[in-house]
Coordinates of C-alpha atoms and ligand atoms in Angstrom, one line a residue:
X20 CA -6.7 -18.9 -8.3
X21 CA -8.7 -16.1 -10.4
X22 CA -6.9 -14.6 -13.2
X23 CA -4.0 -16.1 -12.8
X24 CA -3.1 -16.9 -16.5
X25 CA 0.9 -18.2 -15.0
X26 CA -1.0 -20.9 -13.2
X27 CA -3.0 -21.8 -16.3
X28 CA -0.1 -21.9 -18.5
X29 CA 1.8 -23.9 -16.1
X30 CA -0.7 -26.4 -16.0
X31 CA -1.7 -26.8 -19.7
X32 CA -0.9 -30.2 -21.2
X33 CA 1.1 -30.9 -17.8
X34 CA 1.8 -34.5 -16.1
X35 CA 3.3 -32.9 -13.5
X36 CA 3.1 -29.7 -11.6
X37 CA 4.8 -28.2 -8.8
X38 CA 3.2 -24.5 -7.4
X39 CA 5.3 -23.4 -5.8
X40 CA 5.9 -20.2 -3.1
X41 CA 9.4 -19.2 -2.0
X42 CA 10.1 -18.1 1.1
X43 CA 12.9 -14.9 0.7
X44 CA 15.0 -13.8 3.3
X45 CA 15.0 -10.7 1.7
X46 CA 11.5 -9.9 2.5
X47 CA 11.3 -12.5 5.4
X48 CA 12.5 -9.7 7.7
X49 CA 10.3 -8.0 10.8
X50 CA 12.5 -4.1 9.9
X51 CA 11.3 -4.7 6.1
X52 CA 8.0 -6.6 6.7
X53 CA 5.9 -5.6 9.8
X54 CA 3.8 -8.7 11.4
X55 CA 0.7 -7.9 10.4
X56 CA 1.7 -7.8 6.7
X57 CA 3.3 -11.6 7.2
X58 CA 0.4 -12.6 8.7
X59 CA -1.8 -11.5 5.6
X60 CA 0.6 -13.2 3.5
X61 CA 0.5 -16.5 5.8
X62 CA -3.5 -16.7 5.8
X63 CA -3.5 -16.1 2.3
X64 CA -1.1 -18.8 1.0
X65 CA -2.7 -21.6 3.4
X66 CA -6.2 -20.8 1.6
X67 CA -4.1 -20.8 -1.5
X68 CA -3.2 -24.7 -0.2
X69 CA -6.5 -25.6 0.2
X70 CA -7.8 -24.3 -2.9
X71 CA -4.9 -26.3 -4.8
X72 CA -5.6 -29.3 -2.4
X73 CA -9.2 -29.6 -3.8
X74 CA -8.1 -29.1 -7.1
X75 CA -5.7 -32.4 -6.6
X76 CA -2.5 -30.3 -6.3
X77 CA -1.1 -28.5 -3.2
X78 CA 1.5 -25.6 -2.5
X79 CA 5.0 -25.9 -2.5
X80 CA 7.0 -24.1 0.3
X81 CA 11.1 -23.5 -0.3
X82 CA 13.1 -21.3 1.9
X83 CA 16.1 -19.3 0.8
X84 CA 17.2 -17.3 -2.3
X85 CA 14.6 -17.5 -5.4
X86 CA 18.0 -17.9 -7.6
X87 CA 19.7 -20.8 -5.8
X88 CA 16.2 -22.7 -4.5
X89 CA 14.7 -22.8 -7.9
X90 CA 17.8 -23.9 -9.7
X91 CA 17.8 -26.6 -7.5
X92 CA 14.3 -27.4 -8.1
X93 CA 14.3 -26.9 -11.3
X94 CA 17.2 -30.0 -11.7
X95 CA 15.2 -32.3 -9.3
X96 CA 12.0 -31.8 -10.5
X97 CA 13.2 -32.0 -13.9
X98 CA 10.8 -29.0 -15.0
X99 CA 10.2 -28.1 -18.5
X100 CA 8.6 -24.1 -18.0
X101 CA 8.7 -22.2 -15.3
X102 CA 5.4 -20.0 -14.6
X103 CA 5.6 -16.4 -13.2
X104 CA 3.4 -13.4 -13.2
X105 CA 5.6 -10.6 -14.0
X106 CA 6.4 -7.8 -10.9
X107 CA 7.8 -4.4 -12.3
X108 CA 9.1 -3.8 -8.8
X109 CA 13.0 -3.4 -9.2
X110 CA 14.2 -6.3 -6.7
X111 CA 12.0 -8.3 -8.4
X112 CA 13.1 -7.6 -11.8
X113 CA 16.6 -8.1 -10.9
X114 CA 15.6 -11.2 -9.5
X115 CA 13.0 -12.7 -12.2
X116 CA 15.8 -11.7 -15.0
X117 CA 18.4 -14.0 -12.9
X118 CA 16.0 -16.8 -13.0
X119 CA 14.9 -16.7 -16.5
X120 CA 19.0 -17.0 -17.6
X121 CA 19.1 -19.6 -15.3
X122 CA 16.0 -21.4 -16.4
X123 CA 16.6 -20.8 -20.2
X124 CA 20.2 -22.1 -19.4
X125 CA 19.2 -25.2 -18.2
X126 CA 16.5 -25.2 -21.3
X127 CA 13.4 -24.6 -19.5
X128 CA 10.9 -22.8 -21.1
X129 CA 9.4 -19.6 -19.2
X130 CA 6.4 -17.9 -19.5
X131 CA 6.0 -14.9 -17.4
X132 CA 2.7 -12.9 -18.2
X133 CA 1.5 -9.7 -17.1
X134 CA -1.4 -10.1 -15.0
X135 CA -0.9 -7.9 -11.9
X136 CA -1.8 -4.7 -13.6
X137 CA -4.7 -4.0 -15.7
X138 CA -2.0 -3.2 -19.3
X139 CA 1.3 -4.1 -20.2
X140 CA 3.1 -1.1 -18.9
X141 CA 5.7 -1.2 -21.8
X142 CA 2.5 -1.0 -24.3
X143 CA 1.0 2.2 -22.3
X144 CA 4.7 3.7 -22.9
X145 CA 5.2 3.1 -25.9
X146 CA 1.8 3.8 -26.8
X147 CA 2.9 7.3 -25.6
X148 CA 5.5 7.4 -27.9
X149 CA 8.1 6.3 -25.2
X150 CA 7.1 9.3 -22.9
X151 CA 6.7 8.4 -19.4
X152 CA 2.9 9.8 -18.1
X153 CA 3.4 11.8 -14.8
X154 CA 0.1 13.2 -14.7
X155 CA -3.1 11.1 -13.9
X156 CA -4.6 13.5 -16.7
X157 CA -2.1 12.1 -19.8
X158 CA -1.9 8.7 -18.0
X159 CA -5.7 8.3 -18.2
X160 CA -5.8 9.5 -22.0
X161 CA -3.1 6.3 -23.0
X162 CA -5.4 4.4 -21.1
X163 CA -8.2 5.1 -23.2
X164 CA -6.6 4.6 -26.2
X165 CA -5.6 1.2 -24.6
X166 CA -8.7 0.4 -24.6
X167 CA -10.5 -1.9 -22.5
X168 CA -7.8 -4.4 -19.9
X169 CA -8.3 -7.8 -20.6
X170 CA -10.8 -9.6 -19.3
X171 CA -9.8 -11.8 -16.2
X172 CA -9.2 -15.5 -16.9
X173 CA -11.4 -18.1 -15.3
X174 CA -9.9 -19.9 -11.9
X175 CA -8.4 -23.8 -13.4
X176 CA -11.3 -26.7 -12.6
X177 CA -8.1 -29.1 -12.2
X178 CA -4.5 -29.4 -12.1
X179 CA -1.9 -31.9 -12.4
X180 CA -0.5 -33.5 -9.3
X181 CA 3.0 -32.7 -8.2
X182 CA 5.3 -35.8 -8.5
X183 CA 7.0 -37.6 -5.2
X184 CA 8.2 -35.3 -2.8
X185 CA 11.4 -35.8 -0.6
X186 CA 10.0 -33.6 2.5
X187 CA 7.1 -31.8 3.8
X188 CA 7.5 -28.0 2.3
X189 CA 4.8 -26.7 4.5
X190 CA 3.7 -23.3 5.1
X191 CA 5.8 -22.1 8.2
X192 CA 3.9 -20.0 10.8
X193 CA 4.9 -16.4 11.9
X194 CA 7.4 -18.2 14.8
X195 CA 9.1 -20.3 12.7
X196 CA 9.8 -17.1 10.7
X197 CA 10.9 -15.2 13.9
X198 CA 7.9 -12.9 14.4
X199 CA 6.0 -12.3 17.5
X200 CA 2.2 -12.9 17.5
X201 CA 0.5 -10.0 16.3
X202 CA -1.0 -7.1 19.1
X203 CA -4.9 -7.0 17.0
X204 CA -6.8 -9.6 15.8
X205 CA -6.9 -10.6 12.3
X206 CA -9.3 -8.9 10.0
X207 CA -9.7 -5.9 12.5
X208 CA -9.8 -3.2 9.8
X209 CA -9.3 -5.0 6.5
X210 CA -10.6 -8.5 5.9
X211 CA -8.0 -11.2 6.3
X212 CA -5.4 -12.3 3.8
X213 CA -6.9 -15.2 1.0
X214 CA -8.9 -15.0 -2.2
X215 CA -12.0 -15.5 -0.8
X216 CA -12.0 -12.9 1.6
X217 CA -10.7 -10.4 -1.0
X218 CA -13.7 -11.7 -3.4
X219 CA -16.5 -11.5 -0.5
X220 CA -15.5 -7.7 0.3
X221 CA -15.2 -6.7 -2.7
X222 CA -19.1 -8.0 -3.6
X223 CA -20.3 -6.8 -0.4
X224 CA -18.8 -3.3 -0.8
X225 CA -20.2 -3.0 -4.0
X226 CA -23.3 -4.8 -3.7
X227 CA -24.4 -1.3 -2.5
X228 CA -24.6 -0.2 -5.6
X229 CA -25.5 3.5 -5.7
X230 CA -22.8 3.6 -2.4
X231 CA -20.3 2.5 -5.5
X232 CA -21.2 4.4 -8.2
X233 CA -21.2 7.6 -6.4
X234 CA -17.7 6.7 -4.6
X235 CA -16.3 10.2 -4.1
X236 CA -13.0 9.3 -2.6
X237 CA -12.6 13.6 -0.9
X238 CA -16.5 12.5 0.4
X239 CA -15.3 8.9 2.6
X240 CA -14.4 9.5 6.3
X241 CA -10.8 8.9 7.4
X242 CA -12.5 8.2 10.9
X243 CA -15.0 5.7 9.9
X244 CA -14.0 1.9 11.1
X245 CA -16.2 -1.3 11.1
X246 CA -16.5 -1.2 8.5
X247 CA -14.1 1.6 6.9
X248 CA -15.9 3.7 4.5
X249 CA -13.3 2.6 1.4
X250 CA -13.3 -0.7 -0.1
X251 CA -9.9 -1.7 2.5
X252 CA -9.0 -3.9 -0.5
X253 CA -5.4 -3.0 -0.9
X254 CA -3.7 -5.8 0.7
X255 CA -5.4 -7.9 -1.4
X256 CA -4.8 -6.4 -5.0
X257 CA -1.0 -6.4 -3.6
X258 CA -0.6 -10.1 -3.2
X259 CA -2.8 -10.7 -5.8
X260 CA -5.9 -12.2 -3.5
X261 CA -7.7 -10.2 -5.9
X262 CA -6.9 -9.3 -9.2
X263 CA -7.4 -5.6 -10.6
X264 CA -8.8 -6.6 -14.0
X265 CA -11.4 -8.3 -11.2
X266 CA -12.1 -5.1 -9.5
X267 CA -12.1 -3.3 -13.1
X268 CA -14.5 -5.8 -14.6
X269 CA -17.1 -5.8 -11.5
X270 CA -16.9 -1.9 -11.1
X271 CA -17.8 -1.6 -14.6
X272 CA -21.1 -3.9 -13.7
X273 CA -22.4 -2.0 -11.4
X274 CA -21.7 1.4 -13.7
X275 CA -23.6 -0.6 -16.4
X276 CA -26.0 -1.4 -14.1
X277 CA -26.6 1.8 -12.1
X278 CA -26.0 4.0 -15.6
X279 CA -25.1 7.4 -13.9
X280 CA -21.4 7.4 -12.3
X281 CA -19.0 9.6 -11.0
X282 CA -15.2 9.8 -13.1
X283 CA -11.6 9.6 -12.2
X284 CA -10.0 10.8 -10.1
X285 CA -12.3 10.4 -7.1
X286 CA -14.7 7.7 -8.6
X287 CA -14.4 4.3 -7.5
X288 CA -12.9 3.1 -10.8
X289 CA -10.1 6.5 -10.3
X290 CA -9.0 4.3 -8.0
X291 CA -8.1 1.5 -9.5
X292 CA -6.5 4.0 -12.1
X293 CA -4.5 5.1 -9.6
X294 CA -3.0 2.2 -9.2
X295 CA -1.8 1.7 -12.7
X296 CA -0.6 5.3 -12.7
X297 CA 1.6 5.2 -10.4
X298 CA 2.7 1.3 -11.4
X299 CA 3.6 3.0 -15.1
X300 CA 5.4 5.7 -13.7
X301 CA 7.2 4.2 -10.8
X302 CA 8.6 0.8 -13.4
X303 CA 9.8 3.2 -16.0
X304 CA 11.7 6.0 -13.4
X305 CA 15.4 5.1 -12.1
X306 CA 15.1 5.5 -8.1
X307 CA 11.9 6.2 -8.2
X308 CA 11.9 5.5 -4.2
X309 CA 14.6 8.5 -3.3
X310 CA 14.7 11.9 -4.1
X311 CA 18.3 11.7 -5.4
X312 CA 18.7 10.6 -8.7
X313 CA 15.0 10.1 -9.5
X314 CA 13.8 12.7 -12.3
X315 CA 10.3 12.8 -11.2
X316 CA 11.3 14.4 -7.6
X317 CA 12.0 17.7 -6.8
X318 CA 15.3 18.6 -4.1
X319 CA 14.5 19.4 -1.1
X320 CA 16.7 19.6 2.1
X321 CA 14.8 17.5 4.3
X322 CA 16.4 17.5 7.9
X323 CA 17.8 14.9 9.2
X324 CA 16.0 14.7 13.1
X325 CA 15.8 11.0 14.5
X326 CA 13.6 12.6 17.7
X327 CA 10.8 14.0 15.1
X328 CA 10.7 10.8 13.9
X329 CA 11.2 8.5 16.3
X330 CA 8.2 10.8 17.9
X331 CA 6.0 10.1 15.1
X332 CA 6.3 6.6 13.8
X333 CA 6.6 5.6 17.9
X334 CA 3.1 8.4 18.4
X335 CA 4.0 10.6 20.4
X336 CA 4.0 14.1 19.0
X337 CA 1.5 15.1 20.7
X338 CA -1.2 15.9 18.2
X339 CA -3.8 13.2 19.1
X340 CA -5.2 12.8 15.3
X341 CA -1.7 11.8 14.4
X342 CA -0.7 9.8 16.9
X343 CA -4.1 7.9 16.8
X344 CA -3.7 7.5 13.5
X345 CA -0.2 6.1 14.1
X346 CA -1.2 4.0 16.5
X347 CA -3.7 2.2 14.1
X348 CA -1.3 1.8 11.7
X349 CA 1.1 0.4 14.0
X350 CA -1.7 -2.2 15.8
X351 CA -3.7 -3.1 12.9
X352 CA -1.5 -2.2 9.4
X353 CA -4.1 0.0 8.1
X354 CA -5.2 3.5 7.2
X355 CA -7.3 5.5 5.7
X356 CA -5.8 7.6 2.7
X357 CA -6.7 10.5 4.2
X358 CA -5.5 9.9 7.5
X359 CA -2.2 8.6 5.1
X360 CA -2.7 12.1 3.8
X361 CA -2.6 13.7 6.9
X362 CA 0.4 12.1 8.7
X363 CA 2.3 12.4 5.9
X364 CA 2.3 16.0 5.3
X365 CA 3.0 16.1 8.6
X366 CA 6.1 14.6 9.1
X367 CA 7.6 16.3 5.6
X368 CA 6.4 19.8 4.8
X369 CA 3.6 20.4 6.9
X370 CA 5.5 20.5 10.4
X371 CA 8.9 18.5 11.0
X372 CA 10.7 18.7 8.0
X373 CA 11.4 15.0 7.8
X374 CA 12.5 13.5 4.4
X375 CA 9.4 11.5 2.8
X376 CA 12.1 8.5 2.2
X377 CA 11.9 8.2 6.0
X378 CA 7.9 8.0 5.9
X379 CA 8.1 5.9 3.2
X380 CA 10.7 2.9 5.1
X381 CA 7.9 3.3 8.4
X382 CA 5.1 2.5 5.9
X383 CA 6.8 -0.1 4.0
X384 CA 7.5 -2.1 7.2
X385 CA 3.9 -1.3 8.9
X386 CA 1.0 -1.1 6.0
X387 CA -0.4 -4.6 5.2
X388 CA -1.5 -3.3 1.5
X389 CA 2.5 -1.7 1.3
X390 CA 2.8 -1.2 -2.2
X391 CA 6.6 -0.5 -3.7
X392 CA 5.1 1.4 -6.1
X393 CA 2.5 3.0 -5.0
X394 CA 4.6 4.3 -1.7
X395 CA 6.9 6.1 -3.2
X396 CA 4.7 7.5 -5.1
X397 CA 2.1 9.3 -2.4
X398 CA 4.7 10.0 -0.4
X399 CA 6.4 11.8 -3.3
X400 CA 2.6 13.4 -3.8
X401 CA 2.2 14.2 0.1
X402 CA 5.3 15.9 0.4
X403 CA 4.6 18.0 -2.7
X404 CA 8.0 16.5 -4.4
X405 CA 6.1 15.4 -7.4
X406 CA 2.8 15.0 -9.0
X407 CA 1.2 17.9 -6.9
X408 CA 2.8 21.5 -6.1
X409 CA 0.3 23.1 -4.2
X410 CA 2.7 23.0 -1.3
X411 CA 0.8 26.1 0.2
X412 CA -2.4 23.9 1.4
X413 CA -1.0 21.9 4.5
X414 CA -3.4 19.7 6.7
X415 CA -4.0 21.0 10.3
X416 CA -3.4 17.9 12.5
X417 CA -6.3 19.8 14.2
X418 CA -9.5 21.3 12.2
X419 CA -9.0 18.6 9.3
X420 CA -9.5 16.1 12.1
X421 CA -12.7 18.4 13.5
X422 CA -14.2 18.3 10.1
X423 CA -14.9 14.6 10.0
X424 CA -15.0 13.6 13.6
X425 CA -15.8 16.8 16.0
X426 CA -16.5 14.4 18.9
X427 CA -12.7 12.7 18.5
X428 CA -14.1 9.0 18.9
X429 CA -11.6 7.9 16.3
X430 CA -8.7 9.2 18.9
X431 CA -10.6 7.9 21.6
X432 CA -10.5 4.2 20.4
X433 CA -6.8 4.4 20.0
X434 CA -5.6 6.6 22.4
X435 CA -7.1 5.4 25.3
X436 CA -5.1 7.5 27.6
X437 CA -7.5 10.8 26.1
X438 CA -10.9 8.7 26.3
X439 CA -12.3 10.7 28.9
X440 CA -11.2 14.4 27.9
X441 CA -13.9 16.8 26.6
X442 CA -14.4 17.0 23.0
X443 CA -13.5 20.6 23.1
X444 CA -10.3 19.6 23.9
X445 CA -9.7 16.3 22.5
X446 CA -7.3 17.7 19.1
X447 CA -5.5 20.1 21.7
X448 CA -5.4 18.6 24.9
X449 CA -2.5 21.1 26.3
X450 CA -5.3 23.9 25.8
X451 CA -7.5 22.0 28.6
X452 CA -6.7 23.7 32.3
X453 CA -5.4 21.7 34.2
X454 CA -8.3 20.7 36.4
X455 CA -9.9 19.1 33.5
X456 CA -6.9 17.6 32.2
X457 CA -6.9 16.3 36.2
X458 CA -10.5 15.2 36.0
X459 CA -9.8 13.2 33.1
X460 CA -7.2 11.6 33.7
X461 CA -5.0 12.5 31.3
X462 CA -2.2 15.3 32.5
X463 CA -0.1 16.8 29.2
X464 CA 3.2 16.2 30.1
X465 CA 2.6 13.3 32.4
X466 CA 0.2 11.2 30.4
X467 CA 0.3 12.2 27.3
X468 CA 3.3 14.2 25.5
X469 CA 3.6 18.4 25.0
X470 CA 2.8 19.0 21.4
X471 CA 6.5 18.4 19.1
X472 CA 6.1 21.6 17.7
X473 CA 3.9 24.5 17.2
X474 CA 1.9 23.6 14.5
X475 CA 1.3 27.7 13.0
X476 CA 4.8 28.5 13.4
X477 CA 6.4 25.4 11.8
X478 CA 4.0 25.4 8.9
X479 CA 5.4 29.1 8.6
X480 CA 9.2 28.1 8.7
X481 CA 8.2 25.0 6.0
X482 CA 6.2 27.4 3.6
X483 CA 9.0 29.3 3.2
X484 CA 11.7 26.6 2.9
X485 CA 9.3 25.1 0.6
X486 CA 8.8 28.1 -1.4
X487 CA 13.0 28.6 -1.4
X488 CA 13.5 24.5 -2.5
X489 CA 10.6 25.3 -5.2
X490 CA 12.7 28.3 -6.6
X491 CA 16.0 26.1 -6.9
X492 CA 14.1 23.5 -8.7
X493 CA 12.7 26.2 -11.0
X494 CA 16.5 27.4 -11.4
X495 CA 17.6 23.4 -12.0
X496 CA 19.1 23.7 -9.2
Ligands
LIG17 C1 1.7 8.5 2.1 C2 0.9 7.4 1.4 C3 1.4 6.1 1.2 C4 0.6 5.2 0.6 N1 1.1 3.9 0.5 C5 0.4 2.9 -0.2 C6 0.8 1.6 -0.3 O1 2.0 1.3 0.1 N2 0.0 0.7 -0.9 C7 -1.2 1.0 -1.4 O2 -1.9 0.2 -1.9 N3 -1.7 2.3 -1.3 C8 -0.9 3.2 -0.7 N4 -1.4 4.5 -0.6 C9 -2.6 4.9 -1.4 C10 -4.0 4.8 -0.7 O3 -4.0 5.5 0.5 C11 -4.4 3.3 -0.4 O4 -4.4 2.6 -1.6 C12 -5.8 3.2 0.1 O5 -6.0 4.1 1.2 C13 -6.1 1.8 0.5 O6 -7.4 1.7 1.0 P1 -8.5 1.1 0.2 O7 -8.1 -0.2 -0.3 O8 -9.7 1.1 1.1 O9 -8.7 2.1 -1.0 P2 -9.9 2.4 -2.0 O10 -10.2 3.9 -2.0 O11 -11.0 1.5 -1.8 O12 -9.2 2.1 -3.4 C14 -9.2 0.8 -4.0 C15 -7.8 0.5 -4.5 O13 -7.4 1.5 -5.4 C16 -6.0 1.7 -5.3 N5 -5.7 3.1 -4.8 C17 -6.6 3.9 -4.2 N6 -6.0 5.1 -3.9 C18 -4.8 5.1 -4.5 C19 -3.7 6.0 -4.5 N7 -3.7 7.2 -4.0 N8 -2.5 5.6 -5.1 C20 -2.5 4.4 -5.7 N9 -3.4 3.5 -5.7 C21 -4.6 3.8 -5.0 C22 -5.5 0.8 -4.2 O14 -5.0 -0.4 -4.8 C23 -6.8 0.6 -3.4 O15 -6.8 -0.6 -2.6 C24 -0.7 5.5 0.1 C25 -1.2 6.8 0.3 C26 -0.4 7.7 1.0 C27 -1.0 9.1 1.2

């Protein structure tokens, strides 16, 4: 209901209005959307019901495609302007530039502002004299000269009621969409779906103020749960539970409150910058979600080796910090970025040499906070195909894990099977002799997988292809 200037326009001067949520069989899929991103979305639009219900109004629920159901609706209802915030994301493009023919066609007036981002990303490029930013350095510069985003609107007091309805349009549950109730409670990780759950975390995060304005994003711990040491926000700014010019405007309170700060990239408000980044770059680059055809990505030949990564989305490669890691992602729809980091890297150029589109589908289907944009781009980032070519510093599935969490209680919690091994061993269970592996349950081989590879001698092999693919991209080749 915050900042969201489509609603207020729809409802200005209105006898009638109609809020209305469409659900796509396009997304409404379990191999596109995992379960515990539909159940985000699901909590989130029946405290979006309520919150219209108080205000006299009430959400609308249609099933099937945007471009037939709303043309539909748009007759019946006898609607005079249609309200959308703007999505840069290319299905939805395609989609919203249907609609508005349609709608103008039938002479409704639409009004489609851009609310989701913190600027207009057609003024930031053109601001940069048509250029596209693909460095966080020149993107942060237009930004500056942008100035400050707009301020976020106020939430509407009242709304119009919606006329007579012919049927119920409720908001189905994850059955009646053919998904299977989810394997972890809601709001294990990150709070769950809805405005007011996006607003309350984001003031409790930062009502720690000096916590906030010396967020160092290297500094937070990938293993740190209940809470997580980051803000776990991301779901929320995707379906627009909370609204970045929100986050912008209260992190700039408590940097006008606290005075001293740290800066982009790492500090809290880098983040946020992030975001917009990679929104710029991503809506203004053809295929910005493969490596073929998409100017910002270097060519590499990935391998094409459905056991690597069937091994690693399913976790079992054998490296406990990334299968814990993909276990929680798979259970709860979460991670750290620097566990993101660390998975990542592994699967592309750090040890199985597993195209980054591949990473990117697994993610799109499992994160709750998936983000078109912002997917393509880290993985992009992780696997050193654009953005960052420092291809030479590769994660060790072992002493990066060590560094934050030498006692392996992170792998502990999801990996039950290695709860009771010593912590000596816990990153390299094969190294444990076999009485202790005995002793604690947990035989290599039997209980828990052999290691996929050899992590020193496929980070050699994958230095040097990288090194090679680095060369032909130099070449244009
Ligand atoms: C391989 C990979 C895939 C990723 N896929 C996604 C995705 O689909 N959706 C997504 O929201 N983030 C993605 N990220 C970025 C980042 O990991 C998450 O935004 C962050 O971990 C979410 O946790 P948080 O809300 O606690 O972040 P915080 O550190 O609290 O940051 C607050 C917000 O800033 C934005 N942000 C932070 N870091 C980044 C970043 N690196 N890039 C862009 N925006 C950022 C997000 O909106 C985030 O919610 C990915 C990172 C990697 C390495």
């Amino acid at each position: 209901m915050h900042d969201n200037p489509a609603l207020l326009a729809a409802a200005r001067d209105a006898a009638r209005l109609y809020p209305t949520f469409i659900v796509d069989p396009w997304f409404v899929n379990p191999k596109r959307v995992g379960v515990n991103r539909m159940r985000f979305l699901l909590e989130s639009l029946r405290e979006l019901d309520g919150n219209l219900r108080r205000l006299g109004s009430r959400l609308i629920v249609l099933w099937g495609t945007p471009q037939e159901v709303l043309e539909r609706a748009l007759a019946d209802w006898q609607i005079g302007r249609l309200c959308f915030e703007r999505d840069t994301e290319p299905y939805a493009r395609t989609r919203d530039e249907a609609i508005r023919s349609l709608a103008e066609r039938a002479g409704v007036q639409v009004i489609c502002p851009t609310a989701h981002t913190l600027y207009d990303p057609d003024e930031l490029i053109e601001l940069g004299r048509g250029k596209v930013p693909t460095t966080y350095g020149v993107f942060g510069r237009l930004a500056a000269k942008m100035g400050e985003p707009d301020a976020p609107v106020a939430a509407p007091s009242h709304l119009p009621p919606p006329g007579e309805l012919e049927a119920e349009y409720g908001i189905p549950t994850l059955a009646q969409l053919g998904y299977p109730e989810p394997e972890c409670p809601s709001g294990q990780m990150i709070p769950p779906g809805g405005e007011a759950e996006g607003l309350r975390r984001l003031h409790a995060y930062l009502s720690d103020r000096q916590r906030s304005a010396g967020f160092a994003k290297p500094d937070t711990d990938p293993t740190a749960f209940d809470p997580p040491s980051t803000t776990a926000l991301g779901a929320h700014l995707k379906f627009g539970c909370l609204s970045a010019r929100t986050f912008y405007a209260e992190v700039q309170k408590v940097y006008r409150e606290v005075g001293k700060h740290t800066e982009p990239p790492v500090s809290l408000m880098g983040q946020i910058l992030w975001r917009e980044f990679f929104y710029t770059v991503g809506y203004a680059t053809p295929n910005y979600d493969c490596m073929e055809g998409n100017p910002v990505c270097r060519q590499i030949p990935w391998e094409d080796n459905p056991e690597y990564l069937a091994a690693w989305s399913e976790a079992r490669t054998g490296f406990p910090w990334i299968d814990a890691a993909m276990t929680q992602l798979r259970t709860e729809g979460w991670l750290h970025h620097l566990s993101r980091h660390a998975v990542a890297c592994f699967l592309t150029r750090g040890d199985l040499w597993v195209s980054w589109e591949k990473g990117q589908a697994v993610f799109e289907r499992l994160l709750v906070d998936q983000d078109w944009s912002l997917n393509a781009s880290n993985w992009m980032w992780l696997s050193a195909s654009a953005f960052f070519n420092a291809y030479y510093r590769v994660y060790s599935p072992i002493s990066f894990a060590k560094k934050y969490d030498p006692e392996g209680s992170y792998v502990r919690r999801y990996l039950p099977q290695l709860a009771r091994l010593p912590a000596e061993f816990i990153y390299e269970p094969w190294k444990a002799p076999r009485p202790v592996q005995k002793q604690a349950g947990c035989v290599v081989g039997r209980d828990y997988p052999d290691p996929i590879v050899d992590h020193e001698q496929a980070k050699a092999r994958n230095l040097e292809r990288m090194r090679l693919a680095y060369e032909q991209n130099a070449k244009g080749g």
